[in-house]
Short mmCIF file of C-alpha atoms in Angstrom, two decimals:
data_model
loop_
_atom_site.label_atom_id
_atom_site.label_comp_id
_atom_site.label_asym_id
_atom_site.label_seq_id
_atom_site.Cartn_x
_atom_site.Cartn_y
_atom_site.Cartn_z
CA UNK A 1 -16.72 17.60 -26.92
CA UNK A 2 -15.43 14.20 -27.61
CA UNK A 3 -13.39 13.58 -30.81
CA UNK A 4 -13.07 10.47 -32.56
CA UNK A 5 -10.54 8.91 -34.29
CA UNK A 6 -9.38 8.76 -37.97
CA UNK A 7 -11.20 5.33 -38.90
CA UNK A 8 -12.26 3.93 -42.66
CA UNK A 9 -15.95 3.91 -43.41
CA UNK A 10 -16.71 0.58 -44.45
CA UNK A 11 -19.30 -0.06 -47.37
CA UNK A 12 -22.54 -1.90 -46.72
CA UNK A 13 -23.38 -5.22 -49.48
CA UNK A 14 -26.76 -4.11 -49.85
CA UNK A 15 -26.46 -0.66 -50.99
CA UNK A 16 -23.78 1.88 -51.62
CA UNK A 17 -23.97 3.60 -48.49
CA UNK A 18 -20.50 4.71 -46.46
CA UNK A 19 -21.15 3.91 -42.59
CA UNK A 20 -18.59 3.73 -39.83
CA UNK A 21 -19.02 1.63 -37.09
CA UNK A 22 -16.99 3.09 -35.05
CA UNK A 23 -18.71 6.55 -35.69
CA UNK A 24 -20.77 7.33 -32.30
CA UNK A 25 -18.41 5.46 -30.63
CA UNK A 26 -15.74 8.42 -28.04
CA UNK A 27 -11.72 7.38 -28.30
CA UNK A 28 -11.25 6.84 -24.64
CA UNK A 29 -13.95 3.71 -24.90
CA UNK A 30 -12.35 2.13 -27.47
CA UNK A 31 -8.40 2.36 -26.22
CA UNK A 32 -10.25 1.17 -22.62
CA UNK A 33 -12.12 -2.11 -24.89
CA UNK A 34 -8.81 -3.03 -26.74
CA UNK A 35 -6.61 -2.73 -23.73
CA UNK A 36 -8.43 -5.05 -21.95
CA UNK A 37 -8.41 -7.32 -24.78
CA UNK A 38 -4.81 -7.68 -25.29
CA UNK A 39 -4.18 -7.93 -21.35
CA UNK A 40 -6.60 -10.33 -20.91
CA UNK A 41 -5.67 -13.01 -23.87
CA UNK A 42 -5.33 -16.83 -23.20
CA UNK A 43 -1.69 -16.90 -25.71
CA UNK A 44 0.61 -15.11 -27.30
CA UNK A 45 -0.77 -15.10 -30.37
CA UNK A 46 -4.59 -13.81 -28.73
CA UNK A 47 -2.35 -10.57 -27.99
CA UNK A 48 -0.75 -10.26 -31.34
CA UNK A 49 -4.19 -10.28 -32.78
CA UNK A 50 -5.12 -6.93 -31.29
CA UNK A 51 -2.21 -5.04 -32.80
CA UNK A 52 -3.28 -5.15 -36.22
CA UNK A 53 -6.27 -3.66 -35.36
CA UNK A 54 -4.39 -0.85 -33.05
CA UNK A 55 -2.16 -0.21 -36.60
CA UNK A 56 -5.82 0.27 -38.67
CA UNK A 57 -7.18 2.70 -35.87
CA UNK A 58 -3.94 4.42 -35.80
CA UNK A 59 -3.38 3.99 -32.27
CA UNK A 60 -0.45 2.73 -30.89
CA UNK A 61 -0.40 -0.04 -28.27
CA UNK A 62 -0.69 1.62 -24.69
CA UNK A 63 2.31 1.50 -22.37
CA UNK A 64 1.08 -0.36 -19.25
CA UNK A 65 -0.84 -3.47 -21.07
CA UNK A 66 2.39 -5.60 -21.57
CA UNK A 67 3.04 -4.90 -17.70
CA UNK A 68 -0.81 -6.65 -17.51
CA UNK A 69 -0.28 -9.59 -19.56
CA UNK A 70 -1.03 -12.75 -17.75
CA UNK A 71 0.63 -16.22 -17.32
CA UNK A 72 -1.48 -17.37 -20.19
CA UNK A 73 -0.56 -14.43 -22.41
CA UNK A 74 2.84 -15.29 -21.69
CA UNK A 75 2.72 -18.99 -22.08
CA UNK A 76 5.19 -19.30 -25.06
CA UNK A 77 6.14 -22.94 -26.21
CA UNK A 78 9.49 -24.40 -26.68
CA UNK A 79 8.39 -25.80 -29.96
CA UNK A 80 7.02 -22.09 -31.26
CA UNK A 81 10.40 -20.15 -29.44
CA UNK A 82 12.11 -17.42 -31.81
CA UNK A 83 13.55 -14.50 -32.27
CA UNK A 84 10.08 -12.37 -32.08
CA UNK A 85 8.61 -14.58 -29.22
CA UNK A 86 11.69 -13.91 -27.16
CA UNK A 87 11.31 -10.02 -27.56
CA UNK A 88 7.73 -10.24 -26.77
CA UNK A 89 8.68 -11.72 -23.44
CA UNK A 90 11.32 -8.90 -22.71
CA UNK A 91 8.78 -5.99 -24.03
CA UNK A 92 6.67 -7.37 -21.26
CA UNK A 93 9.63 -7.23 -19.25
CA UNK A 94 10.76 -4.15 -19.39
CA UNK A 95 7.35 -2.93 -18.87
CA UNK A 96 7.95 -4.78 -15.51
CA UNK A 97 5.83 -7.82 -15.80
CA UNK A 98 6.38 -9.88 -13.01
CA UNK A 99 5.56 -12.62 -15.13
CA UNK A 100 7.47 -12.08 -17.98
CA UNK A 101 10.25 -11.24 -15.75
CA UNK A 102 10.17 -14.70 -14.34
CA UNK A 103 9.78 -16.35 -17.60
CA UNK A 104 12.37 -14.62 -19.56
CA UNK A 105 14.51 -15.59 -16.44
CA UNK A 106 14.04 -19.10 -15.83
CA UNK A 107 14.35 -19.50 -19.95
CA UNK A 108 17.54 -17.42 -20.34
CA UNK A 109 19.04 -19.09 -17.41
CA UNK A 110 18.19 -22.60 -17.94
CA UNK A 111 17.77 -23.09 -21.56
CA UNK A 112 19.97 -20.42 -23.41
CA UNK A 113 22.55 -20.74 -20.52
CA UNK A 114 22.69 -17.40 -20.21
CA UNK A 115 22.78 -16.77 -16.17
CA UNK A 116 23.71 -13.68 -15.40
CA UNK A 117 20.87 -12.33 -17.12
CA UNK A 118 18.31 -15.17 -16.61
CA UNK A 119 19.20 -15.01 -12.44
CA UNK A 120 18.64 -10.64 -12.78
CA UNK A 121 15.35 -10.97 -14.34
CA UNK A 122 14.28 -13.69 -11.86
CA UNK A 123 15.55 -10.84 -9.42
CA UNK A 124 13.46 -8.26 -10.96
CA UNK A 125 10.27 -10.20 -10.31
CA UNK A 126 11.39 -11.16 -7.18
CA UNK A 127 11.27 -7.56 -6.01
CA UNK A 128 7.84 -7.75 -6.41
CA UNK A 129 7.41 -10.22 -4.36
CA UNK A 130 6.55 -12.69 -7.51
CA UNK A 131 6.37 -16.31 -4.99
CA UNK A 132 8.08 -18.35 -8.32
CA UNK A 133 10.47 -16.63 -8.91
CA UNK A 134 11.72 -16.03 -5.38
CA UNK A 135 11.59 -20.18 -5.07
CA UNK A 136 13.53 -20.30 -8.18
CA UNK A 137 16.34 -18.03 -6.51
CA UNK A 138 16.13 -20.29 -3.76
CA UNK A 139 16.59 -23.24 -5.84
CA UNK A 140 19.76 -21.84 -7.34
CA UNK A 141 21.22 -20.61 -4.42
CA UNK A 142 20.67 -24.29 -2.61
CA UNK A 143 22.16 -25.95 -5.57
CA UNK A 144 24.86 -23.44 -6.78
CA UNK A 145 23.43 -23.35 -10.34
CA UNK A 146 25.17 -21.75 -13.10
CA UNK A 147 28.96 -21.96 -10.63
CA UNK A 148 30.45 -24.34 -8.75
CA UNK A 149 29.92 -26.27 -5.75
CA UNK A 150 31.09 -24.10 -3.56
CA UNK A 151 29.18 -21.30 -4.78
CA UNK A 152 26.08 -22.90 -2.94
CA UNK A 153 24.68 -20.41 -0.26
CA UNK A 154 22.18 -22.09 1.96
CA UNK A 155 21.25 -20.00 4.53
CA UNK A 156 20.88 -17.66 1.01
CA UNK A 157 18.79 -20.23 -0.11
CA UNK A 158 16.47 -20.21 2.93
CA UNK A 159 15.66 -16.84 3.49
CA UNK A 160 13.98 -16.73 -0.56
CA UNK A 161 12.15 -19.99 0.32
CA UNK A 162 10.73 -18.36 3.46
CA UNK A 163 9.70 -15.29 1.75
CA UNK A 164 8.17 -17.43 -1.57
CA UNK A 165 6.52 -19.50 1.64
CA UNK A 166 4.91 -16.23 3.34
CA UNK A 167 3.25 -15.48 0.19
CA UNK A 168 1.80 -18.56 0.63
CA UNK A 169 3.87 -20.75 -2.68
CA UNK A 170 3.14 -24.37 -2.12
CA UNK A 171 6.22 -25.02 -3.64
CA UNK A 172 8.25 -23.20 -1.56
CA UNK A 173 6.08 -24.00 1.78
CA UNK A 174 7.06 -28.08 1.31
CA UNK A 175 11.01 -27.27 0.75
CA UNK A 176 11.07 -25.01 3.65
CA UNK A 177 9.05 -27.48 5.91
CA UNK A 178 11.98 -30.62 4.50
CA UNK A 179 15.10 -28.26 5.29
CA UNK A 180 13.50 -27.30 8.81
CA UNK A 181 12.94 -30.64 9.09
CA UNK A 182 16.73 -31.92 8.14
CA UNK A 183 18.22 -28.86 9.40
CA UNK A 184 19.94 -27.93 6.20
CA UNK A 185 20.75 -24.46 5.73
CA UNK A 186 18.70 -23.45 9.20
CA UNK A 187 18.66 -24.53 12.49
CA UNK A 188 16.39 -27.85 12.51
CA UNK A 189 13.22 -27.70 14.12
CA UNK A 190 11.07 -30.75 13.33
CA UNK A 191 8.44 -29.62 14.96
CA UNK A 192 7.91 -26.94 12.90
CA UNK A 193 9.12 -28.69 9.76
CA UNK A 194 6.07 -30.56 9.93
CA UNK A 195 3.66 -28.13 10.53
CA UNK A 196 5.12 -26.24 6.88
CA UNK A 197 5.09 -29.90 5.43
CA UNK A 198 0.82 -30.23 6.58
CA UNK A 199 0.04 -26.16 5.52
CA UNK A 200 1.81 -26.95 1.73
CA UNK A 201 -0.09 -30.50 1.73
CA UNK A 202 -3.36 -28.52 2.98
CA UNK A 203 -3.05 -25.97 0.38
CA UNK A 204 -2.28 -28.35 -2.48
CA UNK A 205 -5.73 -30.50 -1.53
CA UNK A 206 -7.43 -27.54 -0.91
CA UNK A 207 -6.22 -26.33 -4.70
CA UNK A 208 -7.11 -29.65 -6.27
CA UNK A 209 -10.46 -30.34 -4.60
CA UNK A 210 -11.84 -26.64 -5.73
CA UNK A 211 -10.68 -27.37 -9.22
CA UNK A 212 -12.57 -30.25 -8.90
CA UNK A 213 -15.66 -28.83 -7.52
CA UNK A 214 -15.51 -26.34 -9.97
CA UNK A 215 -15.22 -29.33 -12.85
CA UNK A 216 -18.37 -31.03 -11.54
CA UNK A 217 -20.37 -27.92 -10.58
CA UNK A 218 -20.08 -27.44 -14.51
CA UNK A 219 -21.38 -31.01 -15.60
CA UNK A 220 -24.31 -30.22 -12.85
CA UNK A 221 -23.06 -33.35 -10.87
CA UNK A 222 -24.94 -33.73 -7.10
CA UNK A 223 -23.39 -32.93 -4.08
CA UNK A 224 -22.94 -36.77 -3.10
CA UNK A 225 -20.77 -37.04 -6.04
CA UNK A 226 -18.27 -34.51 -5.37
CA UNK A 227 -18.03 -35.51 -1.75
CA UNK A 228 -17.70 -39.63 -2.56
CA UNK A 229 -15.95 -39.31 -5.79
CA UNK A 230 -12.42 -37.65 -4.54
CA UNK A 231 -10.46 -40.27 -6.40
CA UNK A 232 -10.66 -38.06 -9.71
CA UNK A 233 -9.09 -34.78 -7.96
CA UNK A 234 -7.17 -33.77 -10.17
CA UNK A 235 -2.97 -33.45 -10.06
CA UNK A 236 -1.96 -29.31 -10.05
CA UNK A 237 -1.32 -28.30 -13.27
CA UNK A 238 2.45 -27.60 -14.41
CA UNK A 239 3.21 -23.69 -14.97
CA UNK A 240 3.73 -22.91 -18.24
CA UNK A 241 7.62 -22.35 -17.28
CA UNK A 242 8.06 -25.66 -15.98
CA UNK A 243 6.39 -27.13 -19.17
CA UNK A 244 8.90 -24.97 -21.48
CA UNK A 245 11.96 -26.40 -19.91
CA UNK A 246 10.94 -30.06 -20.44
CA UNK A 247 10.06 -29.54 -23.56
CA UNK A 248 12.86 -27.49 -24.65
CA UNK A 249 15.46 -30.50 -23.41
CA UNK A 250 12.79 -32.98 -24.24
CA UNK A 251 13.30 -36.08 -26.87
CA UNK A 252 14.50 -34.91 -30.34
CA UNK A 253 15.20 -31.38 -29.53
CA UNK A 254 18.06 -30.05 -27.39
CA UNK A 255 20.25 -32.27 -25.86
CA UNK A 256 22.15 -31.88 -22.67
CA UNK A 257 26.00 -32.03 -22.44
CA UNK A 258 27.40 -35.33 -21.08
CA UNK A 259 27.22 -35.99 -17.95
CA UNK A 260 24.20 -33.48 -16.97
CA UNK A 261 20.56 -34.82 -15.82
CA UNK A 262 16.61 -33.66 -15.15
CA UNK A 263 15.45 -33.16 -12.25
CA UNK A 264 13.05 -36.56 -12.05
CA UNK A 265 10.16 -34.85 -10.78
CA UNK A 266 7.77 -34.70 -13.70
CA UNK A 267 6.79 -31.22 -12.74
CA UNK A 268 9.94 -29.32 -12.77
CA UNK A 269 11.78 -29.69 -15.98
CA UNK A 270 14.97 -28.00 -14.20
CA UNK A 271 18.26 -29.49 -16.06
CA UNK A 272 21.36 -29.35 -14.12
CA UNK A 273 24.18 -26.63 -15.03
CA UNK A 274 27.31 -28.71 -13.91
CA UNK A 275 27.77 -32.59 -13.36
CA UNK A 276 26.35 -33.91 -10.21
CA UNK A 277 24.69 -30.82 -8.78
CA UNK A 278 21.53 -32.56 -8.46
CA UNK A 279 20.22 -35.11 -5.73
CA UNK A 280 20.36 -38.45 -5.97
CA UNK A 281 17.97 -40.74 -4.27
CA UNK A 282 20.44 -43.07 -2.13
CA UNK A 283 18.52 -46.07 -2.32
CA UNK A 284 18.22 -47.17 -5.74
CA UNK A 285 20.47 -44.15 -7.35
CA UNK A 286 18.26 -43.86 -10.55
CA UNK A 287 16.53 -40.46 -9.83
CA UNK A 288 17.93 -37.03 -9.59
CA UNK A 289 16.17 -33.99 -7.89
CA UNK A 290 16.80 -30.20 -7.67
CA UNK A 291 15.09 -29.77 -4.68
CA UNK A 292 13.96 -31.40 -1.69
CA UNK A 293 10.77 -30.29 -2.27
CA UNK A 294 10.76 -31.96 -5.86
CA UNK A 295 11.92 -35.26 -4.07
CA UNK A 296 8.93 -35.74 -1.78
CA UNK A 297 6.51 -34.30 -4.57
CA UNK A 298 8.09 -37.34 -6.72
CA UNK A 299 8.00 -39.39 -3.85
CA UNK A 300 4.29 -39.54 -3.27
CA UNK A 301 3.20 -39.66 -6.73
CA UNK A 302 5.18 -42.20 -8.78
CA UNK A 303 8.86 -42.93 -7.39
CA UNK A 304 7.19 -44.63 -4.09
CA UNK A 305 6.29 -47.60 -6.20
CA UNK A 306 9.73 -47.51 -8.19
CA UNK A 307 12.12 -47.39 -5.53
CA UNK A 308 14.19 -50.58 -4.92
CA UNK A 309 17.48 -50.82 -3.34
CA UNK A 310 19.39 -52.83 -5.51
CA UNK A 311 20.56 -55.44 -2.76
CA UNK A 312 16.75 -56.25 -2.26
CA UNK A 313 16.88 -57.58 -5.96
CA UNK A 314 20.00 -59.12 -5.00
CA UNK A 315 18.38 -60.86 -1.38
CA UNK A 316 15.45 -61.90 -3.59
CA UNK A 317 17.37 -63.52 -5.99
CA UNK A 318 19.35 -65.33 -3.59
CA UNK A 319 16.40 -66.91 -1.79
CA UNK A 320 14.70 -68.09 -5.02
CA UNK A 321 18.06 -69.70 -5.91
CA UNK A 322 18.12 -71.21 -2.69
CA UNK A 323 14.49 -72.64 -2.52
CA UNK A 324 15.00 -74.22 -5.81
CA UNK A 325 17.93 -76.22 -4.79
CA UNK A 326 17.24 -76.75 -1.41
CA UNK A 327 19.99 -75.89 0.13
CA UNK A 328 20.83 -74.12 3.17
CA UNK A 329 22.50 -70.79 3.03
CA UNK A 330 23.15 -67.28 5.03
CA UNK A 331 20.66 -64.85 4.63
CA UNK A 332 21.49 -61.78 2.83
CA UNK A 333 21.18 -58.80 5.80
CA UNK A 334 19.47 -55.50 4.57
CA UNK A 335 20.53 -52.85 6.63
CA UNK A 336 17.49 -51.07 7.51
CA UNK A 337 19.28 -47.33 7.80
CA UNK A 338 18.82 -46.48 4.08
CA UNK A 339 16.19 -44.06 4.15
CA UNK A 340 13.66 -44.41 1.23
CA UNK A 341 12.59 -41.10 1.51
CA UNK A 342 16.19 -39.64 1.43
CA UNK A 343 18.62 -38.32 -1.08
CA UNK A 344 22.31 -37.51 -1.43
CA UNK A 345 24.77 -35.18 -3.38
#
C-alpha cells in the first residue's frame, strides 16, 4: 500500500471544508514531478523556486538533480554573483555536473584568479568528456595561463583540442584545423588543416541555418523564404560562460591589472593572466586573441573590415600630399609578406 506524505490540508473560500490536494496523490509521483522540475529550469532562480516547496512537503532535495541541472540552470550572471550563487555552482559540482564543473572552473580560474582550483574543476568535467571544457584546457595549455611563458605545453595543448574536436566542438574543430595548418604544436599537414577548418565551418552553418529554420517554421514562413532569405541566419549564441567573463571585466565593474588585455573576439571574454600572453594581430597591432581559433572567428566577422597596416595610412597620406602639390616623389613600397590573417606573440 502506498503511503503519502505529511502535507497541510488547505481550506476551501467557499465553505469550511479541509481538502488536500495532494491527498490521492502516491510519494514516489510527486518526488519524480518535482525532480524534473528543478533539473529542468531555464535559471538559477527557476531551481531555487522548487526548494521551498520540497521544505513544505518535508522532503529534502534528491541527490542526483544538481548532477542534472542544465546550462541554463546554471547560467549565473556576473552582475547577480555571490556568496550563495557560487555554492550553488559547487553543490552542482560536487554532485559531478559536468556543467557546473566547467563553470565553476572557467570562473574561479579566470575571474577570482584562483587557478589551481579553477584548472581541477575544468579537469573534472573534462573526464567526462565535457567538449568546453577540454578546449578550455587546451587554451591554457597553448597559452601558459595562470604561469609563465615557458610553462606553455603545445603538443599538451593539442591532444585536448583533438579530443574537444572528436566530440565534435566547433570551437575546438577550427583551432585544431589552424595549428595543423601552421604546424604549431603538431606536425603541419595543410591538407588536413583544411579539411578540420571546412567540417567546423560546416557545422557552424549547419547550427545557424537550423536555428533559423526553426525561427521561421514558428512564424509559419514558406519554404521559399527560408531557402532565399539566408542573410538573417543568425550568429551562434555565446555560452553563458563566455558571457560571464565579459561581463565580469566589462565597463564599470572589475578592472584588469595594467598591462593585461581581452581576447578581441567578441565571443570569448578570456582576459589574459600575465602581460603579453595573448596574440597580437601583426598587421595593425590593435587586437589581441587567445586562440587561433578566436582570431579567424574575429577575422570573418568584424576585424576583416578593421584591419589596416599602419604604413597603408602612411602610403595614402603620402600620395594625397603629393597630388595636391604636384610634385613628383618615390612611392612608398608595401611589402606584401604581412599576412592579414596572421598573428604574433
Amino acid at each position: 500500500m502506498t503511503t503519502h506524505l505529511n502535507k497541510k490540508p488547505r481550506r476551501l473560500e467557499n465553505n469550511n471544508t479541509l481538502v488536500n490536494h495532494f491527498d490521492h496523490l502516491p510519494d514516489d509521483l510527486i518526488i519524480s514531478i518535482l525532480r524534473k522540475l528543478s533539473s529542468s529550469a531555464s535559471s538559477p532562480s527557476d531551481f531555487l523556486t522548487v526548494l521551498p516547496t520540497l521544505v513544505s512537503l518535508s522532503l529534502s532535495l534528491p541527490p542526483t538533480t544538481p548532477s542534472k541541472a542544465g546550462t541554463q540552470t546554471l547560467a549565473v550572471t556576473a552582475e547577480k554573483w555571490s556568496d550563495s550563487a557560487h555554492a550553488f555552482l559547487k553543490l552542482c559540482a560536487n554532485a559531478g555536473n559536468a556543467d557546473a564543473c566547467y563553470a565553476l572552473g572557467m570562473i574561479r580560474f579566470y575571474c577570482l584568479q584562483n587557478h589551481g582550483s579553477g584548472a581541477s574543476f575544468m579537469a573534472k568535467a573534462a573526464i567526462q568528456s565535457h567538449a568546453p571544457a577540454l578546449y578550455a584546457l587546451a587554451v591554457i595549455q597553448f597559452n601558459g595561463s595562470g604561469g609563465s611563458k615557458t610553462d606553455k605545453n603545445l603538443r599538451a595543448g593539442v591532444a585536448l583540442c583533438a579530443r574537444s574536436a572528436y566530440v565534435g566542438y566547433v570551437d575546438a574543430l577550427r583551432e585544431l584545423g589552424h595549428c595543423l595548418q601552421d604546424g604549431y604544436g603538431v606536425p603541419r599537414n595543410v591538407s588536413e588543416g583544411r579539411r578540420f577548418l571546412i567540417q567546423a565551418n560546416a557545422r557552424e552553418f549547419a547550427c545557424s541555418l537550423r536555428s533559423y529554420i526553426s525561427l521561421k517554421s514558428d512564424e509559419e514562413e514558406d519554404e521559399e523564404m527560408l531557402l532565399t532569405d539566408l542573410s538573417a541566419v543568425p550568429v551562434h549564441e555565446i555560452h553563458p560562460v563566455n558571457r560571464f567573463l565579459k561581463d565580469w571585466f566589462g565597463p564599470g565593474r572589475v578592472g584588469l591589472a595594467e598591462g593585461l588585455r581581452m581576447c578581441s573576439h567578441d565571443g570569448c571574454g578570456r582576459p589574459e593572466t600575465r602581460a603579453h600572453e595573448f596574440r597580437r594581430c601583426s598587421v595593425c597591432g590593435k587586437v589581441n586573441y587567445c586562440s587561433r581559433g578566436c582570431q579567424a572567428l574575429d577575422w570573418r566577422v568584424k576585424h576583416k573590415m578593421e584591419c589596416t597596416p599602419l604604413d597603408l595610412w602612411v602610403a595614402a597620406a603620402a600620395a594625397v600630399a603629393m597630388d595636391e602639390i604636384g610634385g613628383d616623389g618615390e612611392a612608398v613600397v608595401i611589402g606584401d609578406d604581412a599576412d592579414d590573417n596572421h598573428a604574433e606573440r
